[in-house]
Short mmCIF file of C-alpha atoms in Angstrom, two decimals:
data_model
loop_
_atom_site.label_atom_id
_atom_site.label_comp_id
_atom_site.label_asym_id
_atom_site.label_seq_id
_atom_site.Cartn_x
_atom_site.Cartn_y
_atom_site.Cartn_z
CA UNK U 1362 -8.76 -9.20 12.13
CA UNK U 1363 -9.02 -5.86 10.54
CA UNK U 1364 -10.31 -5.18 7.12
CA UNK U 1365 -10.72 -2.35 5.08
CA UNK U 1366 -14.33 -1.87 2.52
CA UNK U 1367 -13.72 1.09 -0.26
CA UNK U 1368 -17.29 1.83 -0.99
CA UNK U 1369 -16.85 3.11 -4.88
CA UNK U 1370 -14.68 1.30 -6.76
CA UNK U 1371 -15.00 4.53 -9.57
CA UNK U 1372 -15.95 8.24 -9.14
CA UNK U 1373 -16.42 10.31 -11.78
CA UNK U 1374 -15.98 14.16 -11.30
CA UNK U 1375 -15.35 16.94 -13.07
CA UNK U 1376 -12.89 19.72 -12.70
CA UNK U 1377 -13.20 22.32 -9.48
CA UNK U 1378 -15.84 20.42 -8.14
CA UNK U 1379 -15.70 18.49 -4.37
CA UNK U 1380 -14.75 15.31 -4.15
CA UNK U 1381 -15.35 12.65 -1.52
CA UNK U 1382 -14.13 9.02 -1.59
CA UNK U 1383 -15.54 6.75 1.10
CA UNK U 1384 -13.97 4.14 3.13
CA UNK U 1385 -14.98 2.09 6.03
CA UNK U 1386 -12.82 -0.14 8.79
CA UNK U 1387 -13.49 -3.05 10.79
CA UNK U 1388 -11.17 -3.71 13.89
CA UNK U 1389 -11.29 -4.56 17.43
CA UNK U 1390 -9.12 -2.21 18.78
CA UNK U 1391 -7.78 0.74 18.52
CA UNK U 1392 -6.65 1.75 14.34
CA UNK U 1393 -4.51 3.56 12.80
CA UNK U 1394 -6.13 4.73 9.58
CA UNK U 1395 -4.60 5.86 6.11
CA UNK U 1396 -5.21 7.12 2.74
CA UNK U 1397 -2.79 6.90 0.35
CA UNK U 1398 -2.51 7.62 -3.50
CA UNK U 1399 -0.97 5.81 -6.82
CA UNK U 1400 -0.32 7.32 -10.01
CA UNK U 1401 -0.01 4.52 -13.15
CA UNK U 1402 2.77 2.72 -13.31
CA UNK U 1403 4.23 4.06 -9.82
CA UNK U 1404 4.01 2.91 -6.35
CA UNK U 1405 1.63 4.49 -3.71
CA UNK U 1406 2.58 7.78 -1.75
CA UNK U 1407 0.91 8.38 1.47
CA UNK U 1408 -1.74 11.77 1.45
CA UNK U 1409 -2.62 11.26 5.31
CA UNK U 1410 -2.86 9.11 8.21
CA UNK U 1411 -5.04 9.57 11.39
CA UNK U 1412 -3.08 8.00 14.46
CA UNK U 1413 -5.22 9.78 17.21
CA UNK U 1414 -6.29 13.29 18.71
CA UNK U 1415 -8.41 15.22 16.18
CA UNK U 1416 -10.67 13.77 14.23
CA UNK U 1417 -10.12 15.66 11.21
CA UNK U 1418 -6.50 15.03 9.13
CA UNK U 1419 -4.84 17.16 6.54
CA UNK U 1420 -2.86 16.13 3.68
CA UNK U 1421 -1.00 17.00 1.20
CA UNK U 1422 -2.48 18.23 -1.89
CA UNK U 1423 -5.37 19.55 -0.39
CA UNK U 1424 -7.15 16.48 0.86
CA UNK U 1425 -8.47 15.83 3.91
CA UNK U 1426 -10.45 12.84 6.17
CA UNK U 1427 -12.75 12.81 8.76
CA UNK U 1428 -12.52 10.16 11.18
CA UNK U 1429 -15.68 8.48 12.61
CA UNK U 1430 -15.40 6.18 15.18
CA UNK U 1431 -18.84 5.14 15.42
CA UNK U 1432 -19.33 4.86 11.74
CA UNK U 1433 -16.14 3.12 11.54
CA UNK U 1434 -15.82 5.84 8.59
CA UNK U 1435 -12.78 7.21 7.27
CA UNK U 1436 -13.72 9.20 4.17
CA UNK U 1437 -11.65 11.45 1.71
CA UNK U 1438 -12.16 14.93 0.72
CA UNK U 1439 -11.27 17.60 -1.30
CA UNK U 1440 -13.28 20.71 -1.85
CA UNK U 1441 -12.07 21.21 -5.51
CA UNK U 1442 -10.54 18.88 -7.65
CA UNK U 1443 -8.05 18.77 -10.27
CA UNK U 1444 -7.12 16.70 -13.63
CA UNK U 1445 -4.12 15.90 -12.13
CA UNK U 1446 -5.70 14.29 -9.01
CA UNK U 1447 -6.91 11.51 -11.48
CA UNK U 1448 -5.61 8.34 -9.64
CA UNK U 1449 -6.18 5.15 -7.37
CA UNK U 1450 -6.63 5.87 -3.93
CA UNK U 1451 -5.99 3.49 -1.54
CA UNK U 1452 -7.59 3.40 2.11
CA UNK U 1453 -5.75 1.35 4.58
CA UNK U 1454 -5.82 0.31 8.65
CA UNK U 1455 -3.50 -0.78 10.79
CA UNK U 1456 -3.43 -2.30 14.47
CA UNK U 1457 -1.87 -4.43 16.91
CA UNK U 1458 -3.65 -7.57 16.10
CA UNK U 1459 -2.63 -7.79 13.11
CA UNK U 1460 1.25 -6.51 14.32
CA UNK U 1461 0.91 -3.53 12.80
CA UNK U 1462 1.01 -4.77 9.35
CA UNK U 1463 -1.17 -2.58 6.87
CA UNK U 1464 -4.26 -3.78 5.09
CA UNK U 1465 -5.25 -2.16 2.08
CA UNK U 1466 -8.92 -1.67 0.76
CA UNK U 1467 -9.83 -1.99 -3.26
CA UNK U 1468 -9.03 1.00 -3.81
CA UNK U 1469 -11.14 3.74 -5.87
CA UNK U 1470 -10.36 5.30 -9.13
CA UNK U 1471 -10.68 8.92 -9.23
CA UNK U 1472 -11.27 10.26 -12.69
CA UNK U 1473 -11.68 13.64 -12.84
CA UNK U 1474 -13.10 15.04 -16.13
CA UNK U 1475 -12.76 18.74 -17.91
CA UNK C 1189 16.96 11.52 0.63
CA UNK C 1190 17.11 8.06 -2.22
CA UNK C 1191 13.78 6.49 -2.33
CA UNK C 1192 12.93 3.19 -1.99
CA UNK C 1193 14.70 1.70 -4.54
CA UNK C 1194 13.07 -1.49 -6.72
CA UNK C 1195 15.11 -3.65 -9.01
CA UNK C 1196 14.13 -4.84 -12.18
CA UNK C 1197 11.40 -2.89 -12.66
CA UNK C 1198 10.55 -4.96 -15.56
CA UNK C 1199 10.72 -8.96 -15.84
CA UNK C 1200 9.13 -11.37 -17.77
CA UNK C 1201 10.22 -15.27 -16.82
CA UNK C 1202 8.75 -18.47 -17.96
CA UNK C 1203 6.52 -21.07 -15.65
CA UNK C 1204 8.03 -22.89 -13.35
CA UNK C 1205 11.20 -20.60 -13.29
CA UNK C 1206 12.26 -18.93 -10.29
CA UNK C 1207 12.91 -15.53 -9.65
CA UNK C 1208 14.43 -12.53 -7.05
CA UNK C 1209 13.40 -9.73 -6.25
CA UNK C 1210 15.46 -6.63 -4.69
CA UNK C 1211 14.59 -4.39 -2.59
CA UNK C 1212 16.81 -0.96 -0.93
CA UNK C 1213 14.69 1.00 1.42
CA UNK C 1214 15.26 4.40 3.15
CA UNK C 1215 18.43 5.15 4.95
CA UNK C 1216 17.45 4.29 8.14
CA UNK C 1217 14.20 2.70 7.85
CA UNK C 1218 14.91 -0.76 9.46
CA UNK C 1219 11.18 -2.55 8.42
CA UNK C 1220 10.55 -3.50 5.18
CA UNK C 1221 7.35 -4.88 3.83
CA UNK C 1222 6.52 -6.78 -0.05
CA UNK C 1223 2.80 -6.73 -1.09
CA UNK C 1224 1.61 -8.52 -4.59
CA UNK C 1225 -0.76 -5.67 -6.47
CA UNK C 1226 -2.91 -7.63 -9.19
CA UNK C 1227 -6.62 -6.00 -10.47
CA UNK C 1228 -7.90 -8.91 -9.42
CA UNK C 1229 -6.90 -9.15 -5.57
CA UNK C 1230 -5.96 -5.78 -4.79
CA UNK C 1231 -3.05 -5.37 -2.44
CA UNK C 1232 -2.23 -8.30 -1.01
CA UNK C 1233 0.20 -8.18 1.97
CA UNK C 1234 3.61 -11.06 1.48
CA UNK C 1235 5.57 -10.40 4.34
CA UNK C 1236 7.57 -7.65 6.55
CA UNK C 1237 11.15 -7.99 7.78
CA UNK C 1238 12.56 -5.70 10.74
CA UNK C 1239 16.53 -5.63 11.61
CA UNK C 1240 16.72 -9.44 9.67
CA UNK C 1241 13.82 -11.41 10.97
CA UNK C 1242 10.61 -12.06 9.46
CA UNK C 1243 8.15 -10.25 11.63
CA UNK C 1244 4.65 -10.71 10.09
CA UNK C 1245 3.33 -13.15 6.99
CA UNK C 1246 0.51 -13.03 4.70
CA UNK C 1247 -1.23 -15.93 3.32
CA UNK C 1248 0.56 -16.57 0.37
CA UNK C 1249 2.39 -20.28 -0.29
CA UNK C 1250 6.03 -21.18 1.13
CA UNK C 1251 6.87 -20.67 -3.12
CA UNK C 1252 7.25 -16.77 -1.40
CA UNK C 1253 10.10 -16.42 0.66
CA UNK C 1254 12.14 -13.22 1.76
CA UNK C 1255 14.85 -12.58 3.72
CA UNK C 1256 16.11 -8.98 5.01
CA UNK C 1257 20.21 -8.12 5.24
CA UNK C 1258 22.06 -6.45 7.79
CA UNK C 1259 22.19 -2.95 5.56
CA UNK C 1260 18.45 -3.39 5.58
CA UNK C 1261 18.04 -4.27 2.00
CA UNK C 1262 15.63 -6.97 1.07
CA UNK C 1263 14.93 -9.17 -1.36
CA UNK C 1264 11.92 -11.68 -2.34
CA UNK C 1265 11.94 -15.24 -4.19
CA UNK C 1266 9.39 -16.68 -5.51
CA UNK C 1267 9.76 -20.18 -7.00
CA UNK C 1268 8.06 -22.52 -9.28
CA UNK C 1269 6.40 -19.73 -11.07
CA UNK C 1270 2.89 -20.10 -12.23
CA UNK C 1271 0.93 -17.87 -14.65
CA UNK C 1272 -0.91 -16.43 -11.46
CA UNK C 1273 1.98 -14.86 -10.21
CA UNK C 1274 1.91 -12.14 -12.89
CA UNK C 1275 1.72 -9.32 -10.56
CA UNK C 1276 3.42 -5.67 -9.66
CA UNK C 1277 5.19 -6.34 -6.48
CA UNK C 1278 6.14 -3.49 -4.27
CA UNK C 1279 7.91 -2.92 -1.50
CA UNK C 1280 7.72 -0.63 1.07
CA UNK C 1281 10.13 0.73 3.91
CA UNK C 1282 9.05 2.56 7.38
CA UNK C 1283 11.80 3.50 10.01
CA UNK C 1284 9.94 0.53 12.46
CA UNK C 1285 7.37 -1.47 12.38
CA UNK C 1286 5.48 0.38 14.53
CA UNK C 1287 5.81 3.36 12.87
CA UNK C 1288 2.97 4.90 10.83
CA UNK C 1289 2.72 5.38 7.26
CA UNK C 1290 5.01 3.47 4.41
CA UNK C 1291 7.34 4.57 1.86
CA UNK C 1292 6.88 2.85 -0.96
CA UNK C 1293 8.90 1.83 -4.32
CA UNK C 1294 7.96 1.90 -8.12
CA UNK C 1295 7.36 -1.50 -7.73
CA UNK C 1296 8.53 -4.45 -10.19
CA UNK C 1297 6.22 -5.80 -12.44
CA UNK C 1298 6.53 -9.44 -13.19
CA UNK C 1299 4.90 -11.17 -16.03
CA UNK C 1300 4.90 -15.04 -15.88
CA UNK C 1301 4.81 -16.89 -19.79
#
């Protein structure tokens, strides 16, 4: 079965500087990978998703992730943060054994700081 | 395009009540899948529904139940309420199940007293 391990569960940053949110996978076959975001008292929006071909995935609001097959590594990144990027992010994986349903990690709370 | 759609977004029911939960996805978007958010567990995945039938289940007790209409709308029951199912449930639509990436709803947040 797949499962999904959000290395921080809080990263503290402050304002314009990078940003990078880690998240590792366990599967047996091939993944689909995601990142997504939630804002309090909302539900989560999707920043990016890796289904195959290149490695590196571009979002919306200026994040990115690398994917790393032999780190099992998906991690998020943004080269300069803002305020309003202070949020849970989610990392999730997806694959056929588990019928394509999506697992979701902890999650990591992104606080970034003036 | 109308979101996902949630309604309540706000209950608060008494133990051992039962209670439903609605759900109106995406025009078009045919799966639809409920997760239980709670601090303590994280997102926990309920169940997902494609074109009326259950298609994958979490590990959660038959007291969770769902069922998906023909318009694609779906709702969730829970019965028997117990303090532990103070939660924010969401639900999220995606045009199949194979298809990558959810849309999610606002979510309703349930408080059990």
């Amino acid at each position: 079965a797949q499962s999904v391990t959000q290395l921080d569960s809080q990263v503290p940053v402050f304002e314009e500087a990078p940003v990078e949110l880690r998240c590792n996978y366990s599967s047996s076959v091939s993944v689909y990978l995601f990142w997504y975001v939630q804002y309090p008292n909302q539900g989560l929006q999707l920043l990016l998703k890796y289904l195959s071909g290149s490695t590196l995935v571009k979002g919306i609001n200026g994040f990115e992730a690398e994917f790393n097959k032999s780190q099992t590594s998906f991690h998020l990144r943004k080269p300069s943060v803002h305020i309003s990027d202070t949020a849970e992010y989610f990392c999730a994986v997806s694959d056929s054994t588990g019928g394509f349903k999506t697992i979701f990690g902890a999650g990591t709370r992104l606080f970034v700081k003036a | 395009k109308a979101g996902v759609t949630q309604t309540p977004r706000y209950l608060i029911k008494t133990r051992g009540q039962q209670v439903t939960l609605s759900c109106s996805p995406i025009s078009g978007h045919r799966s639809v899948s409920w997760y239980q958010q709670t601090p303590g567990q994280g997102l926990q995945f309920l169940f997902e529904y494609f074109s009326e039938t259950q298609r994958n289940k979490g590990n959660f007790p038959g007291r969770f139940s769902g069922r998906q209409f023909s318009n694609s709308r779906s709702e969730m029951n829970v019965s028997t309420l117990e303090l532990g199912d103070s939660a924010l449930y969401l639900c999220a639509s995606r045009l199949q199940t194979r298809d990558y990436g959810y849309t999610f709803g606002s979510g309703t947040r349930l408080t059990v007293v």
